[in-house]
Amino acid sequence: MKVETRLVQIGVGRDKTTGAISYPVYQSTAYRHPALGESTGYDYTRTANPTRDVLEQAIASLEGGDDGFACASGMAAIQTVMGIFSQGDHLVVSLDLYGGTYRLFEQVLTRFGLSFDYVDLRDPVLVREAIRRETKAILVETPTNPLMQVTDLAAMAEIAWEFDLLLIVDNTFLSPYYQRPLELGADIVIHSATKYLGGHNDVIAGLIVTKGGELSERMRFLHNSIGAVLGPQDCWLLIRGMKTLALRMERHQQNAYNVARFLKNHPAVTEVFYTGLPEHEGHQVQSRQASGFGGMVSFRIRQPVMVAAFLQELQLISFAESLGGVESLCTYPATQTHADIPVEVREKVGVCDRLLRLSIGIEHTDDLIADLQQALDKALQTGGGRG
Ligand SMILES: *Cc1c(COP(=O)(O)O)cnc(C)c1O
């Protein structure tokens, strides 16, 4: 069955006792055993829960993996995956990384003896140079947040295979609707399901999908042992959101393309980063490895002084730090998502104080463009013209 159909049908026909179309929330921590040595398949909800099972099987199927794991947040998913590694292990990681992941790695996991090299994964030569004897994995975000840099996943899979490394991909930005890294050779996919999969800015959740029996076994052990699992109510909310993923992604993308084109032509904007623009440096690679470009658009405003005015003037688009929901949001990475990255690291990557990130929602394109137009026009006045 096609992805669209599988999304809509998540959980349908699964509740044999009632036939409920919307799979119920099994709000129970424990399960009564039929007899000594017997189980219904459920013992304790940290280990397994019927509502969570529906979600986990759905994401495994959508990503083309063997097993799925629902976690309390995207960060909980990443922490759970990191449980694979041991003291002394080294990972090669995207340079332009989600700020929270960078913080977990540098401020928490380095204390446990893991080490990380942040590399521009667009260049396979740099990736090979960064690999050492202790290297155990490559962790990729593509496209990256917020600069929309595209990494060639098949090229990374080849290097991972050659050096016997795990390839881990954070697929939050495109969702399985547009990109399925496991089909390109990745071993593990991670999602902040808080974003597109949930899609309504109302649930914090993370998902992991593994490929291969042994890896899936290890992840099942870690998921249960670490215990950062997603509660049944939030599993239900996520299932509910995922049913419309296909429709939402198409609209996000259409709007994002229109907004990117508009921004390119506004005098208050100096650069636009959207992988769907043919002139974007990652457009070719992304066209090859994904079926779409998603709804994230970043841009540089002409002068730092214009940032405050622009954010102040936005009426429809909310100044808020998330992405992937039906409502359009605007983020200022320098002080929000990337605040915990040292300023010199941030600037080196290109997350400067003129960079703004838009999560384009599913409102009408004309309304989004009108809002951006008026806010940019006013910002231009604040900035003293074209300066
Ligand atoms: C938001 C995000 C995370 C963290 O997820 P939470 O659900 O906020 O914990 C990880 N990776 C990326 C790419 C994200 O956008």
mmCIF file of C-alpha atoms and ligand atoms in Angstrom:
data_model
loop_
_atom_site.group_PDB
_atom_site.id
_atom_site.type_symbol
_atom_site.label_atom_id
_atom_site.label_comp_id
_atom_site.label_asym_id
_atom_site.label_seq_id
_atom_site.Cartn_x
_atom_site.Cartn_y
_atom_site.Cartn_z
ATOM 1 C CA MET A 1 0.000 0.000 0.000
ATOM 2 C CA LYS A 2 1.066 3.578 -0.679
ATOM 3 C CA VAL A 3 2.389 5.787 2.122
ATOM 4 C CA GLU A 4 -0.698 8.040 2.062
ATOM 5 C CA THR A 5 -2.974 5.053 2.675
ATOM 6 C CA ARG A 6 -0.775 3.538 5.369
ATOM 7 C CA LEU A 7 -0.742 6.874 7.192
ATOM 8 C CA VAL A 8 -4.498 7.298 7.175
ATOM 9 C CA GLN A 9 -5.118 3.673 8.192
ATOM 10 C CA ILE A 10 -2.826 3.660 11.257
ATOM 11 C CA GLY A 11 -4.594 1.634 13.947
ATOM 12 C CA VAL A 12 -7.735 0.912 11.913
ATOM 13 C CA GLY A 13 -8.954 -2.649 12.417
ATOM 14 C CA ARG A 14 -6.543 -3.229 15.286
ATOM 15 C CA ASP A 15 -8.970 -3.110 18.221
ATOM 16 C CA LYS A 16 -10.705 -6.455 17.758
ATOM 17 C CA THR A 17 -12.859 -6.171 20.871
ATOM 18 C CA THR A 18 -14.777 -3.054 19.773
ATOM 19 C CA GLY A 19 -13.797 -2.350 16.169
ATOM 20 C CA ALA A 20 -12.980 1.245 17.146
ATOM 21 C CA ILE A 21 -11.769 3.189 14.103
ATOM 22 C CA SER A 22 -9.634 5.454 16.287
ATOM 23 C CA TYR A 23 -7.419 3.060 18.198
ATOM 24 C CA PRO A 24 -8.061 3.504 21.948
ATOM 25 C CA VAL A 25 -5.723 4.934 24.553
ATOM 26 C CA TYR A 26 -4.734 2.033 26.783
ATOM 27 C CA GLN A 27 -4.135 4.077 29.910
ATOM 28 C CA SER A 28 -2.871 1.202 32.028
ATOM 29 C CA THR A 29 0.560 0.581 33.489
ATOM 30 C CA ALA A 30 -0.022 -3.074 34.378
ATOM 31 C CA TYR A 31 -1.878 -6.045 32.879
ATOM 32 C CA ARG A 32 -3.585 -8.912 34.637
ATOM 33 C CA HIS A 33 -1.951 -12.231 33.846
ATOM 34 C CA PRO A 34 -4.241 -15.138 32.872
ATOM 35 C CA ALA A 35 -2.163 -17.623 34.898
ATOM 36 C CA LEU A 36 1.295 -18.327 36.216
ATOM 37 C CA GLY A 37 3.764 -18.171 33.358
ATOM 38 C CA GLU A 38 1.173 -16.680 31.001
ATOM 39 C CA SER A 39 0.912 -13.170 29.589
ATOM 40 C CA THR A 40 -1.448 -11.313 27.257
ATOM 41 C CA GLY A 41 1.708 -10.023 25.589
ATOM 42 C CA TYR A 42 1.662 -7.045 27.909
ATOM 43 C CA ASP A 43 3.197 -6.978 31.380
ATOM 44 C CA TYR A 44 4.197 -3.404 32.190
ATOM 45 C CA THR A 45 3.755 -0.296 30.052
ATOM 46 C CA ARG A 46 7.385 0.815 30.100
ATOM 47 C CA THR A 47 8.117 -2.424 28.240
ATOM 48 C CA ALA A 48 5.092 -2.416 25.931
ATOM 49 C CA ASN A 49 1.676 -0.776 25.639
ATOM 50 C CA PRO A 50 -1.009 -1.513 23.009
ATOM 51 C CA THR A 51 -1.439 2.136 21.936
ATOM 52 C CA ARG A 52 2.319 2.584 21.724
ATOM 53 C CA ASP A 53 2.604 -0.644 19.708
ATOM 54 C CA VAL A 54 0.303 0.738 17.014
ATOM 55 C CA LEU A 55 2.438 3.873 16.735
ATOM 56 C CA GLU A 56 5.740 1.979 16.784
ATOM 57 C CA GLN A 57 4.670 -0.484 14.113
ATOM 58 C CA ALA A 58 3.374 2.380 11.972
ATOM 59 C CA ILE A 59 6.629 4.341 12.023
ATOM 60 C CA ALA A 60 8.662 1.167 11.384
ATOM 61 C CA SER A 61 6.543 0.448 8.327
ATOM 62 C CA LEU A 62 6.638 4.045 7.060
ATOM 63 C CA GLU A 63 10.431 4.219 7.312
ATOM 64 C CA GLY A 64 10.932 0.736 5.892
ATOM 65 C CA GLY A 65 12.573 -0.537 9.091
ATOM 66 C CA ASP A 66 12.209 -3.591 11.290
ATOM 67 C CA ASP A 67 11.251 -2.048 14.605
ATOM 68 C CA GLY A 68 10.011 1.257 16.009
ATOM 69 C CA PHE A 69 10.352 2.851 19.448
ATOM 70 C CA ALA A 70 8.348 5.766 20.785
ATOM 71 C CA CYS A 71 10.154 8.055 23.206
ATOM 72 C CA ALA A 72 9.218 10.942 25.474
ATOM 73 C CA SER A 73 10.828 13.510 23.138
ATOM 74 C CA GLY A 74 13.206 13.757 20.208
ATOM 75 C CA MET A 75 16.035 14.257 22.695
ATOM 76 C CA ALA A 76 14.932 11.150 24.627
ATOM 77 C CA ALA A 77 15.112 9.223 21.334
ATOM 78 C CA ILE A 78 18.638 10.487 20.681
ATOM 79 C CA GLN A 79 19.744 9.710 24.250
ATOM 80 C CA THR A 80 18.285 6.199 23.935
ATOM 81 C CA VAL A 81 20.166 5.606 20.680
ATOM 82 C CA MET A 82 23.375 6.877 22.286
ATOM 83 C CA GLY A 83 22.989 4.039 24.807
ATOM 84 C CA ILE A 84 24.497 1.802 22.131
ATOM 85 C CA PHE A 85 27.888 3.416 22.618
ATOM 86 C CA SER A 86 30.489 2.920 25.329
ATOM 87 C CA GLN A 87 33.175 4.976 26.971
ATOM 88 C CA GLY A 88 35.876 5.854 24.445
ATOM 89 C CA ASP A 89 33.638 5.630 21.385
ATOM 90 C CA HIS A 90 33.755 8.428 18.830
ATOM 91 C CA LEU A 91 31.090 9.701 16.430
ATOM 92 C CA VAL A 92 31.315 11.802 13.288
ATOM 93 C CA VAL A 93 28.387 14.212 13.283
ATOM 94 C CA SER A 94 26.849 16.926 11.061
ATOM 95 C CA LEU A 95 28.521 20.289 11.610
ATOM 96 C CA ASP A 96 25.274 22.261 11.379
ATOM 97 C CA LEU A 97 23.532 20.231 14.069
ATOM 98 C CA TYR A 98 20.282 20.826 15.983
ATOM 99 C CA GLY A 99 21.312 22.870 19.042
ATOM 100 C CA GLY A 100 19.766 20.488 21.587
ATOM 101 C CA THR A 101 21.629 17.532 20.127
ATOM 102 C CA TYR A 102 24.890 19.482 20.266
ATOM 103 C CA ARG A 103 24.172 20.330 23.915
ATOM 104 C CA LEU A 104 23.446 16.686 24.816
ATOM 105 C CA PHE A 105 26.651 15.567 23.140
ATOM 106 C CA GLU A 106 28.992 18.261 24.435
ATOM 107 C CA GLN A 107 27.603 18.939 27.910
ATOM 108 C CA VAL A 108 26.345 15.484 28.885
ATOM 109 C CA LEU A 109 27.753 12.614 26.842
ATOM 110 C CA THR A 110 31.370 13.842 26.752
ATOM 111 C CA ARG A 111 31.289 13.390 30.559
ATOM 112 C CA PHE A 112 30.567 9.706 29.913
ATOM 113 C CA GLY A 113 33.624 9.400 27.710
ATOM 114 C CA LEU A 114 32.052 9.717 24.259
ATOM 115 C CA SER A 115 33.613 12.114 21.785
ATOM 116 C CA PHE A 116 32.225 13.866 18.730
ATOM 117 C CA ASP A 117 33.681 15.520 15.667
ATOM 118 C CA TYR A 118 31.451 18.009 13.872
ATOM 119 C CA VAL A 119 32.145 17.709 10.173
ATOM 120 C CA ASP A 120 30.741 19.201 6.988
ATOM 121 C CA LEU A 121 29.250 15.937 5.752
ATOM 122 C CA ARG A 122 28.703 17.385 2.289
ATOM 123 C CA ASP A 123 32.368 16.540 1.670
ATOM 124 C CA PRO A 124 33.110 12.779 1.867
ATOM 125 C CA VAL A 125 36.858 13.551 2.021
ATOM 126 C CA LEU A 126 36.371 15.399 5.312
ATOM 127 C CA VAL A 127 34.268 12.518 6.625
ATOM 128 C CA ARG A 128 36.991 9.961 5.846
ATOM 129 C CA GLU A 129 39.616 12.202 7.471
ATOM 130 C CA ALA A 130 37.573 12.423 10.671
ATOM 131 C CA ILE A 131 37.220 8.647 11.075
ATOM 132 C CA ARG A 132 39.527 7.099 13.698
ATOM 133 C CA ARG A 133 39.946 3.654 15.179
ATOM 134 C CA GLU A 134 37.435 4.570 17.940
ATOM 135 C CA THR A 135 34.797 5.817 15.503
ATOM 136 C CA LYS A 136 31.570 3.840 15.763
ATOM 137 C CA ALA A 137 28.993 5.871 13.875
ATOM 138 C CA ILE A 138 28.135 8.725 11.553
ATOM 139 C CA LEU A 139 25.156 10.815 12.619
ATOM 140 C CA VAL A 140 23.519 12.900 9.908
ATOM 141 C CA GLU A 141 20.862 15.559 9.775
ATOM 142 C CA THR A 142 19.779 16.296 6.226
ATOM 143 C CA PRO A 143 18.779 18.890 5.359
ATOM 144 C CA THR A 144 20.408 20.593 8.326
ATOM 145 C CA ASN A 145 18.868 22.975 10.768
ATOM 146 C CA PRO A 146 18.846 25.911 10.075
ATOM 147 C CA LEU A 147 21.135 26.173 7.023
ATOM 148 C CA MET A 148 19.447 23.478 4.886
ATOM 149 C CA GLN A 149 22.708 21.807 3.924
ATOM 150 C CA VAL A 150 22.132 18.501 2.161
ATOM 151 C CA THR A 151 24.218 15.391 2.829
ATOM 152 C CA ASP A 152 24.384 12.583 0.291
ATOM 153 C CA LEU A 153 23.001 9.676 2.312
ATOM 154 C CA ALA A 154 24.077 6.949 -0.106
ATOM 155 C CA ALA A 155 27.653 8.311 0.008
ATOM 156 C CA MET A 156 27.545 8.236 3.824
ATOM 157 C CA ALA A 157 26.184 4.670 3.755
ATOM 158 C CA GLU A 158 29.103 3.629 1.563
ATOM 159 C CA ILE A 159 31.642 5.100 4.001
ATOM 160 C CA ALA A 160 29.799 3.577 6.961
ATOM 161 C CA TRP A 161 29.894 0.176 5.291
ATOM 162 C CA GLU A 162 33.577 0.488 4.428
ATOM 163 C CA PHE A 163 34.609 1.369 8.009
ATOM 164 C CA ASP A 164 31.978 -0.807 9.712
ATOM 165 C CA LEU A 165 30.158 2.155 11.281
ATOM 166 C CA LEU A 166 26.511 2.656 12.101
ATOM 167 C CA LEU A 167 24.747 5.276 10.005
ATOM 168 C CA ILE A 168 22.221 7.205 12.074
ATOM 169 C CA VAL A 169 19.950 9.769 10.408
ATOM 170 C CA ASP A 170 17.811 12.411 12.091
ATOM 171 C CA ASN A 171 14.942 12.516 9.584
ATOM 172 C CA THR A 172 12.883 15.160 11.406
ATOM 173 C CA PHE A 173 12.934 17.784 8.641
ATOM 174 C CA LEU A 174 11.511 15.685 5.799
ATOM 175 C CA SER A 175 9.576 12.902 7.552
ATOM 176 C CA PRO A 176 9.205 9.458 5.938
ATOM 177 C CA TYR A 177 6.739 11.001 3.521
ATOM 178 C CA TYR A 178 9.616 12.637 1.639
ATOM 179 C CA GLN A 179 12.754 10.761 2.719
ATOM 180 C CA ARG A 180 13.443 7.189 3.887
ATOM 181 C CA PRO A 181 17.112 6.915 4.903
ATOM 182 C CA LEU A 182 16.925 3.190 5.765
ATOM 183 C CA GLU A 183 16.215 2.499 2.090
ATOM 184 C CA LEU A 184 19.445 4.356 1.266
ATOM 185 C CA GLY A 185 21.567 2.278 3.641
ATOM 186 C CA ALA A 186 21.107 3.866 7.077
ATOM 187 C CA ASP A 187 20.815 1.639 10.160
ATOM 188 C CA ILE A 188 18.843 3.895 12.485
ATOM 189 C CA VAL A 189 16.407 6.743 11.890
ATOM 190 C CA ILE A 190 15.507 9.231 14.603
ATOM 191 C CA HIS A 191 12.617 11.686 14.651
ATOM 192 C CA SER A 192 11.606 14.563 16.753
ATOM 193 C CA ALA A 193 7.959 13.568 16.204
ATOM 194 C CA THR A 194 7.136 16.856 17.929
ATOM 195 C CA LYS A 195 7.608 18.392 14.498
ATOM 196 C CA TYR A 196 6.037 17.190 11.213
ATOM 197 C CA LEU A 197 4.830 13.770 12.379
ATOM 198 C CA GLY A 198 2.770 15.284 15.211
ATOM 199 C CA GLY A 199 2.183 18.335 13.066
ATOM 200 C CA HIS A 200 -0.045 20.413 15.341
ATOM 201 C CA ASN A 201 2.339 21.989 17.862
ATOM 202 C CA ASP A 202 0.659 20.043 20.660
ATOM 203 C CA VAL A 203 2.751 16.979 21.510
ATOM 204 C CA ILE A 204 6.410 16.415 22.436
ATOM 205 C CA ALA A 205 7.535 13.018 21.172
ATOM 206 C CA GLY A 206 10.445 11.132 19.651
ATOM 207 C CA LEU A 207 10.675 8.049 17.467
ATOM 208 C CA ILE A 208 13.438 5.598 16.618
ATOM 209 C CA VAL A 209 13.392 3.090 13.770
ATOM 210 C CA THR A 210 15.993 0.355 13.439
ATOM 211 C CA LYS A 211 16.963 -1.945 10.635
ATOM 212 C CA GLY A 212 18.278 -5.438 11.306
ATOM 213 C CA GLY A 213 17.304 -7.992 13.928
ATOM 214 C CA GLU A 214 20.302 -7.631 16.222
ATOM 215 C CA LEU A 215 20.201 -3.830 16.274
ATOM 216 C CA SER A 216 16.451 -3.910 16.903
ATOM 217 C CA GLU A 217 16.980 -6.281 19.856
ATOM 218 C CA ARG A 218 19.595 -3.957 21.344
ATOM 219 C CA MET A 219 17.339 -0.950 20.914
ATOM 220 C CA ARG A 220 14.418 -2.764 22.523
ATOM 221 C CA PHE A 221 16.627 -3.496 25.525
ATOM 222 C CA LEU A 222 17.818 0.136 25.734
ATOM 223 C CA HIS A 223 14.325 1.579 25.263
ATOM 224 C CA ASN A 224 13.006 -0.487 28.169
ATOM 225 C CA SER A 225 16.131 -0.049 30.322
ATOM 226 C CA ILE A 226 16.455 3.727 29.936
ATOM 227 C CA GLY A 227 12.668 4.135 30.146
ATOM 228 C CA ALA A 228 12.265 7.441 28.317
ATOM 229 C CA VAL A 229 9.106 6.054 26.705
ATOM 230 C CA LEU A 230 6.111 7.954 25.319
ATOM 231 C CA GLY A 231 2.898 7.860 27.349
ATOM 232 C CA PRO A 232 -0.266 6.302 25.850
ATOM 233 C CA GLN A 233 -2.136 9.639 25.555
ATOM 234 C CA ASP A 234 0.701 11.198 23.600
ATOM 235 C CA CYS A 235 0.987 8.073 21.432
ATOM 236 C CA TRP A 236 -2.665 8.520 20.533
ATOM 237 C CA LEU A 237 -2.182 12.215 19.774
ATOM 238 C CA LEU A 238 0.755 11.415 17.534
ATOM 239 C CA ILE A 239 -1.199 8.740 15.644
ATOM 240 C CA ARG A 240 -3.994 11.248 15.199
ATOM 241 C CA GLY A 241 -1.565 13.793 13.756
ATOM 242 C CA MET A 242 0.214 11.330 11.483
ATOM 243 C CA LYS A 243 -2.957 10.417 9.620
ATOM 244 C CA THR A 244 -2.830 13.725 7.721
ATOM 245 C CA LEU A 245 0.970 13.832 7.231
ATOM 246 C CA ALA A 246 0.803 13.435 3.444
ATOM 247 C CA LEU A 247 -1.676 16.271 2.923
ATOM 248 C CA ARG A 248 0.170 18.527 5.317
ATOM 249 C CA MET A 249 3.617 17.916 3.791
ATOM 250 C CA GLU A 250 2.365 18.712 0.299
ATOM 251 C CA ARG A 251 0.874 21.995 1.478
ATOM 252 C CA HIS A 252 3.924 22.894 3.633
ATOM 253 C CA GLN A 253 6.104 22.358 0.597
ATOM 254 C CA GLN A 254 3.956 24.323 -1.821
ATOM 255 C CA ASN A 255 3.787 27.268 0.595
ATOM 256 C CA ALA A 256 7.505 27.081 1.378
ATOM 257 C CA TYR A 257 8.398 27.223 -2.301
ATOM 258 C CA ASN A 258 6.209 30.281 -2.828
ATOM 259 C CA VAL A 259 7.598 32.004 0.271
ATOM 260 C CA ALA A 260 11.200 31.234 -0.746
ATOM 261 C CA ARG A 261 10.576 32.753 -4.183
ATOM 262 C CA PHE A 262 9.037 35.826 -2.593
ATOM 263 C CA LEU A 263 11.905 36.277 -0.128
ATOM 264 C CA LYS A 264 14.492 36.078 -2.908
ATOM 265 C CA ASN A 265 13.029 39.192 -4.442
ATOM 266 C CA HIS A 266 12.649 41.306 -1.310
ATOM 267 C CA PRO A 267 15.284 44.042 -0.808
ATOM 268 C CA ALA A 268 15.495 43.375 2.971
ATOM 269 C CA VAL A 269 16.692 39.801 2.308
ATOM 270 C CA THR A 270 20.247 38.945 1.245
ATOM 271 C CA GLU A 271 20.148 35.121 1.076
ATOM 272 C CA VAL A 272 17.469 32.440 1.037
ATOM 273 C CA PHE A 273 18.054 28.807 2.011
ATOM 274 C CA TYR A 274 15.432 26.441 0.626
ATOM 275 C CA THR A 275 16.381 23.099 -0.898
ATOM 276 C CA GLY A 276 13.425 23.293 -3.284
ATOM 277 C CA LEU A 277 14.955 26.236 -5.156
ATOM 278 C CA PRO A 278 16.851 24.864 -8.176
ATOM 279 C CA GLU A 279 19.762 27.222 -7.387
ATOM 280 C CA HIS A 280 20.203 25.804 -3.833
ATOM 281 C CA GLU A 281 23.563 24.028 -3.676
ATOM 282 C CA GLY A 282 21.967 20.850 -2.305
ATOM 283 C CA HIS A 283 19.030 20.759 -4.708
ATOM 284 C CA GLN A 284 20.448 18.015 -6.958
ATOM 285 C CA VAL A 285 21.356 15.621 -4.163
ATOM 286 C CA GLN A 286 18.080 16.135 -2.406
ATOM 287 C CA SER A 287 16.124 15.583 -5.622
ATOM 288 C CA ARG A 288 17.909 12.260 -5.978
ATOM 289 C CA GLN A 289 17.467 10.953 -2.439
ATOM 290 C CA ALA A 290 14.139 12.450 -1.377
ATOM 291 C CA SER A 291 10.781 12.883 -3.069
ATOM 292 C CA GLY A 292 10.306 16.426 -1.766
ATOM 293 C CA PHE A 293 11.870 19.453 -0.116
ATOM 294 C CA GLY A 294 9.683 20.097 2.902
ATOM 295 C CA GLY A 295 8.524 23.292 4.527
ATOM 296 C CA MET A 296 11.593 24.858 6.144
ATOM 297 C CA VAL A 297 12.983 28.106 4.764
ATOM 298 C CA SER A 298 15.821 30.126 6.279
ATOM 299 C CA PHE A 299 16.996 33.559 5.199
ATOM 300 C CA ARG A 300 19.431 36.294 6.100
ATOM 301 C CA ILE A 301 17.998 39.732 6.693
ATOM 302 C CA ARG A 302 20.106 42.650 5.457
ATOM 303 C CA GLN A 303 21.230 44.026 8.834
ATOM 304 C CA PRO A 304 21.189 42.626 12.411
ATOM 305 C CA VAL A 305 19.285 45.713 13.562
ATOM 306 C CA MET A 306 16.332 44.684 11.375
ATOM 307 C CA VAL A 307 15.744 41.413 13.232
ATOM 308 C CA ALA A 308 13.876 42.876 16.210
ATOM 309 C CA ALA A 309 11.679 45.064 14.012
ATOM 310 C CA PHE A 310 10.850 42.198 11.678
ATOM 311 C CA LEU A 311 9.859 39.881 14.542
ATOM 312 C CA GLN A 312 7.874 42.674 16.175
ATOM 313 C CA GLU A 313 5.919 43.381 13.009
ATOM 314 C CA LEU A 314 4.958 39.786 12.166
ATOM 315 C CA GLN A 315 1.212 39.454 12.710
ATOM 316 C CA LEU A 316 0.160 36.053 11.400
ATOM 317 C CA ILE A 317 3.433 34.153 11.725
ATOM 318 C CA SER A 318 4.309 33.523 15.379
ATOM 319 C CA PHE A 319 7.765 34.199 16.769
ATOM 320 C CA ALA A 320 8.238 30.823 18.467
ATOM 321 C CA GLU A 321 10.836 28.097 18.543
ATOM 322 C CA SER A 322 9.557 24.944 16.976
ATOM 323 C CA LEU A 323 8.729 23.669 13.510
ATOM 324 C CA GLY A 324 6.646 21.267 11.509
ATOM 325 C CA GLY A 325 3.202 22.280 12.744
ATOM 326 C CA VAL A 326 0.237 23.514 10.737
ATOM 327 C CA GLU A 327 0.798 27.024 12.116
ATOM 328 C CA SER A 328 3.654 29.043 10.627
ATOM 329 C CA LEU A 329 6.438 29.944 13.054
ATOM 330 C CA CYS A 330 9.533 32.086 12.845
ATOM 331 C CA THR A 331 12.643 31.297 14.878
ATOM 332 C CA TYR A 332 15.777 33.325 15.556
ATOM 333 C CA PRO A 333 18.382 30.535 15.882
ATOM 334 C CA ALA A 334 21.123 32.735 17.378
ATOM 335 C CA THR A 335 19.215 33.255 20.639
ATOM 336 C CA GLN A 336 16.782 30.319 20.523
ATOM 337 C CA THR A 337 17.546 26.873 19.076
ATOM 338 C CA HIS A 338 21.305 27.492 18.866
ATOM 339 C CA ALA A 339 21.801 29.525 22.053
ATOM 340 C CA ASP A 340 23.846 26.754 23.679
ATOM 341 C CA ILE A 341 26.337 26.597 20.840
ATOM 342 C CA PRO A 342 29.384 28.816 21.475
ATOM 343 C CA VAL A 343 29.155 31.979 19.387
ATOM 344 C CA GLU A 344 32.372 31.287 17.453
ATOM 345 C CA VAL A 345 31.196 27.750 16.548
ATOM 346 C CA ARG A 346 27.794 29.107 15.550
ATOM 347 C CA GLU A 347 29.266 31.876 13.375
ATOM 348 C CA LYS A 348 31.734 29.489 11.752
ATOM 349 C CA VAL A 349 28.854 27.269 10.678
ATOM 350 C CA GLY A 350 26.950 30.267 9.331
ATOM 351 C CA VAL A 351 24.270 30.657 12.007
ATOM 352 C CA CYS A 352 24.918 34.390 12.254
ATOM 353 C CA ASP A 353 22.850 37.105 13.907
ATOM 354 C CA ARG A 354 21.109 37.936 10.592
ATOM 355 C CA LEU A 355 19.719 34.431 10.112
ATOM 356 C CA LEU A 356 16.015 33.736 10.584
ATOM 357 C CA ARG A 357 14.231 30.424 10.144
ATOM 358 C CA LEU A 358 10.668 29.948 9.007
ATOM 359 C CA SER A 359 8.593 26.854 9.549
ATOM 360 C CA ILE A 360 6.013 27.384 6.860
ATOM 361 C CA GLY A 361 2.582 26.160 7.906
ATOM 362 C CA ILE A 362 -0.463 25.224 5.876
ATOM 363 C CA GLU A 363 -2.224 28.609 5.855
ATOM 364 C CA HIS A 364 -3.003 30.235 2.494
ATOM 365 C CA THR A 365 0.189 31.264 0.675
ATOM 366 C CA ASP A 366 -1.141 34.775 -0.006
ATOM 367 C CA ASP A 367 -1.659 35.480 3.690
ATOM 368 C CA LEU A 368 1.837 34.257 4.585
ATOM 369 C CA ILE A 369 3.449 36.362 1.886
ATOM 370 C CA ALA A 370 1.408 39.430 2.839
ATOM 371 C CA ASP A 371 2.554 39.102 6.456
ATOM 372 C CA LEU A 372 6.204 38.704 5.486
ATOM 373 C CA GLN A 373 5.936 41.571 3.022
ATOM 374 C CA GLN A 374 4.658 44.086 5.544
ATOM 375 C CA ALA A 375 7.099 42.982 8.274
ATOM 376 C CA LEU A 376 10.094 43.118 5.923
ATOM 377 C CA ASP A 377 9.027 46.491 4.537
ATOM 378 C CA LYS A 378 8.910 47.932 8.045
ATOM 379 C CA ALA A 379 12.207 46.257 8.988
ATOM 380 C CA LEU A 380 13.778 47.907 5.962
ATOM 381 C CA GLN A 381 12.730 51.336 7.278
ATOM 382 C CA THR A 382 14.242 50.510 10.698
ATOM 383 C CA GLY A 383 17.457 49.460 9.059
ATOM 384 C CA GLY A 384 17.775 52.825 7.310
ATOM 385 C CA GLY A 385 17.037 51.717 3.785
ATOM 386 C CA ARG A 386 19.181 49.327 1.851
ATOM 387 C CA GLY A 387 22.347 50.270 3.822
HETATM 388 C C1 LIG B 1 13.405 19.446 17.655
HETATM 389 C C2 LIG B 1 14.485 18.594 17.137
HETATM 390 C C3 LIG B 1 15.096 17.626 17.945
HETATM 391 C C4 LIG B 1 14.714 17.453 19.400
HETATM 392 O O1 LIG B 1 13.420 16.986 19.541
HETATM 393 P P1 LIG B 1 12.455 17.289 20.804
HETATM 394 O O2 LIG B 1 11.197 16.623 20.444
HETATM 395 O O3 LIG B 1 12.347 18.790 20.908
HETATM 396 O O4 LIG B 1 13.128 16.734 22.003
HETATM 397 C C5 LIG B 1 16.070 16.840 17.381
HETATM 398 N N1 LIG B 1 16.443 16.982 16.086
HETATM 399 C C6 LIG B 1 15.892 17.917 15.287
HETATM 400 C C7 LIG B 1 16.341 18.026 13.875
HETATM 401 C C8 LIG B 1 14.898 18.746 15.773
HETATM 402 O O5 LIG B 1 14.353 19.670 14.987
#
